[in-house]
mmCIF file of C-alpha atoms in Angstrom:
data_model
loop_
_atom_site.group_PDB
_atom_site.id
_atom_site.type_symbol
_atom_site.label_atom_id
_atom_site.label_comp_id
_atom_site.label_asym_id
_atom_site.label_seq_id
_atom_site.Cartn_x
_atom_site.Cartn_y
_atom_site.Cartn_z
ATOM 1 C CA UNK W 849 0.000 0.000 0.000
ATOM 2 C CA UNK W 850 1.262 3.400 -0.990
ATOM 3 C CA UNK W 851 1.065 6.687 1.815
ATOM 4 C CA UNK W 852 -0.815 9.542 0.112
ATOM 5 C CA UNK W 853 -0.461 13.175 1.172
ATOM 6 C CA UNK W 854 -3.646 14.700 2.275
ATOM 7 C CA UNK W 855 -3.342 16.878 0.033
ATOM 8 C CA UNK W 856 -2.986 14.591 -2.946
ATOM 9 C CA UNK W 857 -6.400 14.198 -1.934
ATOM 10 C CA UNK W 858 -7.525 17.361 -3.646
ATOM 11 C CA UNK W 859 -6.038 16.299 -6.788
ATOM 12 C CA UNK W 860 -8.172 14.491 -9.414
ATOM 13 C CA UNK W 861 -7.219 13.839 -12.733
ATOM 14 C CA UNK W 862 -4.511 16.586 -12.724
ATOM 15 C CA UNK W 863 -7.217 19.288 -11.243
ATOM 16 C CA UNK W 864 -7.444 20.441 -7.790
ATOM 17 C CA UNK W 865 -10.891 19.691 -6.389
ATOM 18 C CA UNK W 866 -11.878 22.530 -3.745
ATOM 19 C CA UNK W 867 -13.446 21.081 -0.444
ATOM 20 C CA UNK W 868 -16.754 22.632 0.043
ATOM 21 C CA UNK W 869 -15.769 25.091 2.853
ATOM 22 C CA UNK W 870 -13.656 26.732 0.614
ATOM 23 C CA UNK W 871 -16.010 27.342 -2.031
ATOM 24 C CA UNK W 872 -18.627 28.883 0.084
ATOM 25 C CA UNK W 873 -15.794 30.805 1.381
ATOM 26 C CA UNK W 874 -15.260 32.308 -1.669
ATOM 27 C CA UNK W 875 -19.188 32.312 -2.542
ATOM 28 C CA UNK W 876 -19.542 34.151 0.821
ATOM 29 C CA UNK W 877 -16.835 36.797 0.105
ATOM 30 C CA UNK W 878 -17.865 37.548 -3.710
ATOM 31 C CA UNK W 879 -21.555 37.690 -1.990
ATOM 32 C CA UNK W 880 -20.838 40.452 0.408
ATOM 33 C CA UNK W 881 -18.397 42.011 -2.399
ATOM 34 C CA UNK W 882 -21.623 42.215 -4.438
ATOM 35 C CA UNK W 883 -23.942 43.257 -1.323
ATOM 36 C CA UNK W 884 -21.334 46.247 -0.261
ATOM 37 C CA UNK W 885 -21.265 47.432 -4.156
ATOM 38 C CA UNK W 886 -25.114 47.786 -4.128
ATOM 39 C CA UNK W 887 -25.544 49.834 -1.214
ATOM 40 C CA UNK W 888 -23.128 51.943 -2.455
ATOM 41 C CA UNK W 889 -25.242 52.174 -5.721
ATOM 42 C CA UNK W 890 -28.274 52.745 -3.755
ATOM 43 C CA UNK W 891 -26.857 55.382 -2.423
ATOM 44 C CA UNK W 892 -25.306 56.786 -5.394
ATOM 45 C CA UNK W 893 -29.475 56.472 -6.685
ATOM 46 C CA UNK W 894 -30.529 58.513 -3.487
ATOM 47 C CA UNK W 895 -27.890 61.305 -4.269
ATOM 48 C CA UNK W 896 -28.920 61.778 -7.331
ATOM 49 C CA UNK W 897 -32.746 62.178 -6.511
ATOM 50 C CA UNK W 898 -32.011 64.359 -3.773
ATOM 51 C CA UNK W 899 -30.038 66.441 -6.470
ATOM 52 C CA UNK W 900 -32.889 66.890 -8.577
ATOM 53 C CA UNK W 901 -35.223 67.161 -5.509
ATOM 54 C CA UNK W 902 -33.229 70.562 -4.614
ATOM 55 C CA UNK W 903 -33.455 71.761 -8.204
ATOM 56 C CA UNK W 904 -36.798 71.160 -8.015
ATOM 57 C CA UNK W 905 -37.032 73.202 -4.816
ATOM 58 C CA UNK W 906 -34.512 75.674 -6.229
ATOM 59 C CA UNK W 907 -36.936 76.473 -9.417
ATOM 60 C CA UNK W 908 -40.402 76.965 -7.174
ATOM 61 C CA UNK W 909 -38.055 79.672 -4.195
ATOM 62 C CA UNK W 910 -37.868 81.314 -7.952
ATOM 63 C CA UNK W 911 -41.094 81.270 -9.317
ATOM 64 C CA UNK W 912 -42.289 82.331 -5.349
ATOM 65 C CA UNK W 913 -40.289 85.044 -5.680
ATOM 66 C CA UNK W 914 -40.861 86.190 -8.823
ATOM 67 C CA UNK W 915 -44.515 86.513 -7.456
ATOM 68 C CA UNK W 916 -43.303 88.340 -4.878
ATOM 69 C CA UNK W 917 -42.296 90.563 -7.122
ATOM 70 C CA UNK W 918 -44.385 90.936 -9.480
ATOM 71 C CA UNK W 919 -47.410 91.229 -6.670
ATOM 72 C CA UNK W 920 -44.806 94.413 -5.474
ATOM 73 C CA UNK W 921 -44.794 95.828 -8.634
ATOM 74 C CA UNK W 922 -48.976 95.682 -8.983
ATOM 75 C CA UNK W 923 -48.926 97.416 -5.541
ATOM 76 C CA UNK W 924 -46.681 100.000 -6.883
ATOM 77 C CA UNK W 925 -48.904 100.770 -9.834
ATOM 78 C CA UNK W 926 -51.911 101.125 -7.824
ATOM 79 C CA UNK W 927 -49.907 103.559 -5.577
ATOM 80 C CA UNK W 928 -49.037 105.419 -8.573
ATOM 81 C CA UNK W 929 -52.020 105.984 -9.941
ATOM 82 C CA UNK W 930 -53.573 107.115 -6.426
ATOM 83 C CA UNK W 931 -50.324 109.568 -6.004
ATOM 84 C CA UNK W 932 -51.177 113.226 -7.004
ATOM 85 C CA UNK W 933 -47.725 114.063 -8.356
ATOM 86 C CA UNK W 934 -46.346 112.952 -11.867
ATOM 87 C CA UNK W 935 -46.745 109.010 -11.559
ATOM 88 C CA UNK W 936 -43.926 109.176 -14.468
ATOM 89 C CA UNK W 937 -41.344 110.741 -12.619
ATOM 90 C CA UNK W 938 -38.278 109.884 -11.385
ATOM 91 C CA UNK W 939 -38.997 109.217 -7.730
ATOM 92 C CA UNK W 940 -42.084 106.792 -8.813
ATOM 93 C CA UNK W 941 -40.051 104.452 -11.744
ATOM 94 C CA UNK W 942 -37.121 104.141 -8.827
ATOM 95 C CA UNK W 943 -39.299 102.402 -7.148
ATOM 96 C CA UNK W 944 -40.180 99.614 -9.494
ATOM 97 C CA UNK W 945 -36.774 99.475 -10.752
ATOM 98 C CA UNK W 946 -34.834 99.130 -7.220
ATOM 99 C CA UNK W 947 -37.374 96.224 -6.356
ATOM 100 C CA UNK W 948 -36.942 94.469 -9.786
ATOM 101 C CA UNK W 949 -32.778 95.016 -8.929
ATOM 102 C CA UNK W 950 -33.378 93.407 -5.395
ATOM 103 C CA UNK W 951 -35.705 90.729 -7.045
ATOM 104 C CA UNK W 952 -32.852 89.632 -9.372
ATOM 105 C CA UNK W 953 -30.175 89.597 -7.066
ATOM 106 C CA UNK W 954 -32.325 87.133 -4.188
ATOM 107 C CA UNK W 955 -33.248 85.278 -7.684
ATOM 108 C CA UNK W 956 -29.478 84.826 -8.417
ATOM 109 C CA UNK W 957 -28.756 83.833 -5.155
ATOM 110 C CA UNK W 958 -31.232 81.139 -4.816
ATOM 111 C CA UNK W 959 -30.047 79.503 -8.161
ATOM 112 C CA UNK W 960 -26.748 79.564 -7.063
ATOM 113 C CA UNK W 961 -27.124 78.008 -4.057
ATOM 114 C CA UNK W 962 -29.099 75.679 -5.224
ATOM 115 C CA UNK W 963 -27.449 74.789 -8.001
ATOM 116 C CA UNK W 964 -24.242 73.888 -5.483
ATOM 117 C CA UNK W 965 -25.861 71.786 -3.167
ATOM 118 C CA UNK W 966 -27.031 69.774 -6.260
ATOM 119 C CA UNK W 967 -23.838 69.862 -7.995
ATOM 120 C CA UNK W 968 -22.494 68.352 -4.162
ATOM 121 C CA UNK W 969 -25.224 65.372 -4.318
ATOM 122 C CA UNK W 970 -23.824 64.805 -7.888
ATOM 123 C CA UNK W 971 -20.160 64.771 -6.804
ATOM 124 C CA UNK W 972 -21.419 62.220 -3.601
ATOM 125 C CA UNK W 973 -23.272 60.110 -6.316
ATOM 126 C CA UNK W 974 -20.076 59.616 -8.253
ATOM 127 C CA UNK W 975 -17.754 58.883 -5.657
ATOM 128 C CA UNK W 976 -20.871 56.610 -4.262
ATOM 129 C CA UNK W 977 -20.467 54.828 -7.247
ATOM 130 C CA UNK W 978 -16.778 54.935 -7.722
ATOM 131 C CA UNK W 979 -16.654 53.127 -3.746
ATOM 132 C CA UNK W 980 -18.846 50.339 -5.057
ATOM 133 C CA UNK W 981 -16.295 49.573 -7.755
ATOM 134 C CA UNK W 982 -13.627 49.714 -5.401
ATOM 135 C CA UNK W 983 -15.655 47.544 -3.153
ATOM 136 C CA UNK W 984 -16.215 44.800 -5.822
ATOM 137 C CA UNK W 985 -12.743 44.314 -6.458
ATOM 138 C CA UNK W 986 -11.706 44.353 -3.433
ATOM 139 C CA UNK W 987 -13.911 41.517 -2.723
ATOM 140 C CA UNK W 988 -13.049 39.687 -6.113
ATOM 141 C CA UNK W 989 -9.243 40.155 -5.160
ATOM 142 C CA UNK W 990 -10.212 38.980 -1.801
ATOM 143 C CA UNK W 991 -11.704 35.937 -3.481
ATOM 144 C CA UNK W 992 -9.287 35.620 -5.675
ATOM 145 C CA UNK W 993 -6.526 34.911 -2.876
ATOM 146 C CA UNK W 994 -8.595 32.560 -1.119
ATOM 147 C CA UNK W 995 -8.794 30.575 -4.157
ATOM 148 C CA UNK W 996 -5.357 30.363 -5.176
ATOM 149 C CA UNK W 997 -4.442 29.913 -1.197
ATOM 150 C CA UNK W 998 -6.956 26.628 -1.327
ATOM 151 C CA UNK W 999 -5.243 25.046 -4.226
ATOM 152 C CA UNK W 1000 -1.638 25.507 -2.905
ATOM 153 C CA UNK W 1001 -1.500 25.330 0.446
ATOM 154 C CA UNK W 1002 -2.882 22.912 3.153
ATOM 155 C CA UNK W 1003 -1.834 20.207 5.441
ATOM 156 C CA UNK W 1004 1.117 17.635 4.492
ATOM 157 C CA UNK W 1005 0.272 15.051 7.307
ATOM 158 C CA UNK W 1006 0.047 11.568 5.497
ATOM 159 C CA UNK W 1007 -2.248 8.891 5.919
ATOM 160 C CA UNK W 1008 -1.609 5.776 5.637
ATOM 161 C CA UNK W 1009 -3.872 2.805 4.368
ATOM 162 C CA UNK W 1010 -4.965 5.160 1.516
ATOM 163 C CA UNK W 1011 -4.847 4.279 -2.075
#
């Protein structure tokens, strides 16, 4: 009778034959490679609804203040025509003109503000995204090793009575 290594054991036909631990070690790792990369997707697909969510908001804060104004300007005319000096002089167009001034600049404001904080959920969405593909091949690498480690390594006790 002939001693085989253990680890002859593995060996059929000139292929290594995994035990089963090993491959739902490696089914367990590329799982939760797979599970990590989807949450960060799932984020990534939150970021970029909250982006369009605040340029959502961003466009009605400008159409509420555009009301704004223009409800101002209505009030203005009505004053005018109420006023018993010249409703086309200079004092009474000032008026109009300094509130459609103050209406453009909160009006530039808001867009640009709002146009940051969604350009920021954009940037998070990317690098979201980006961490998931980092995240798979980590786990694929990860895999990977465990593999190769499985087919070359492992006990050299010898049993005997084995043929």
């Amino acid at each position: 009778q002939r001693q085989m290594c253990i680890r002859d054991r593995n060996y059929v036909g000139g292929r290594n034959i995994m035990g089963g631990m090993e491959w739902i070690a490696i089914g367990a790792t590329l799982a939760g490679a797979k599970a990590q990369k989807d949450v960060y997707e799932l984020e990534a697909k939150n970021q970029l609804e909250a982006s369009k969510n605040i340029k959502l908001q961003m466009e009605s804060d400008v159409s509420e203040r555009k009301m704004d104004l223009y409800s101002q300007l209505s009030s203005l005319q009505a004053d005018r025509k109420g006023m018993v000096f010249d409703p086309f002089s200079g004092t009474s167009g000032s008026f109009g003109r300094r509130e459609r001034v103050l209406a453009q600049r909160d009006i530039s404001k808001i867009r640009s503000m709002g146009w940051n904080k969604s350009y920021n959920y954009r940037v998070g969405a990317v690098a979201s995204k980006q961490a998931g593909k980092v995240a798979l091949l980590k786990g694929i690498a990860s895999a990977s090793g465990q593999a190769y480690d499985s087919s070359t390594a492992g006990p050299t006790k010898t049993s005997k009575g084995m043929s």
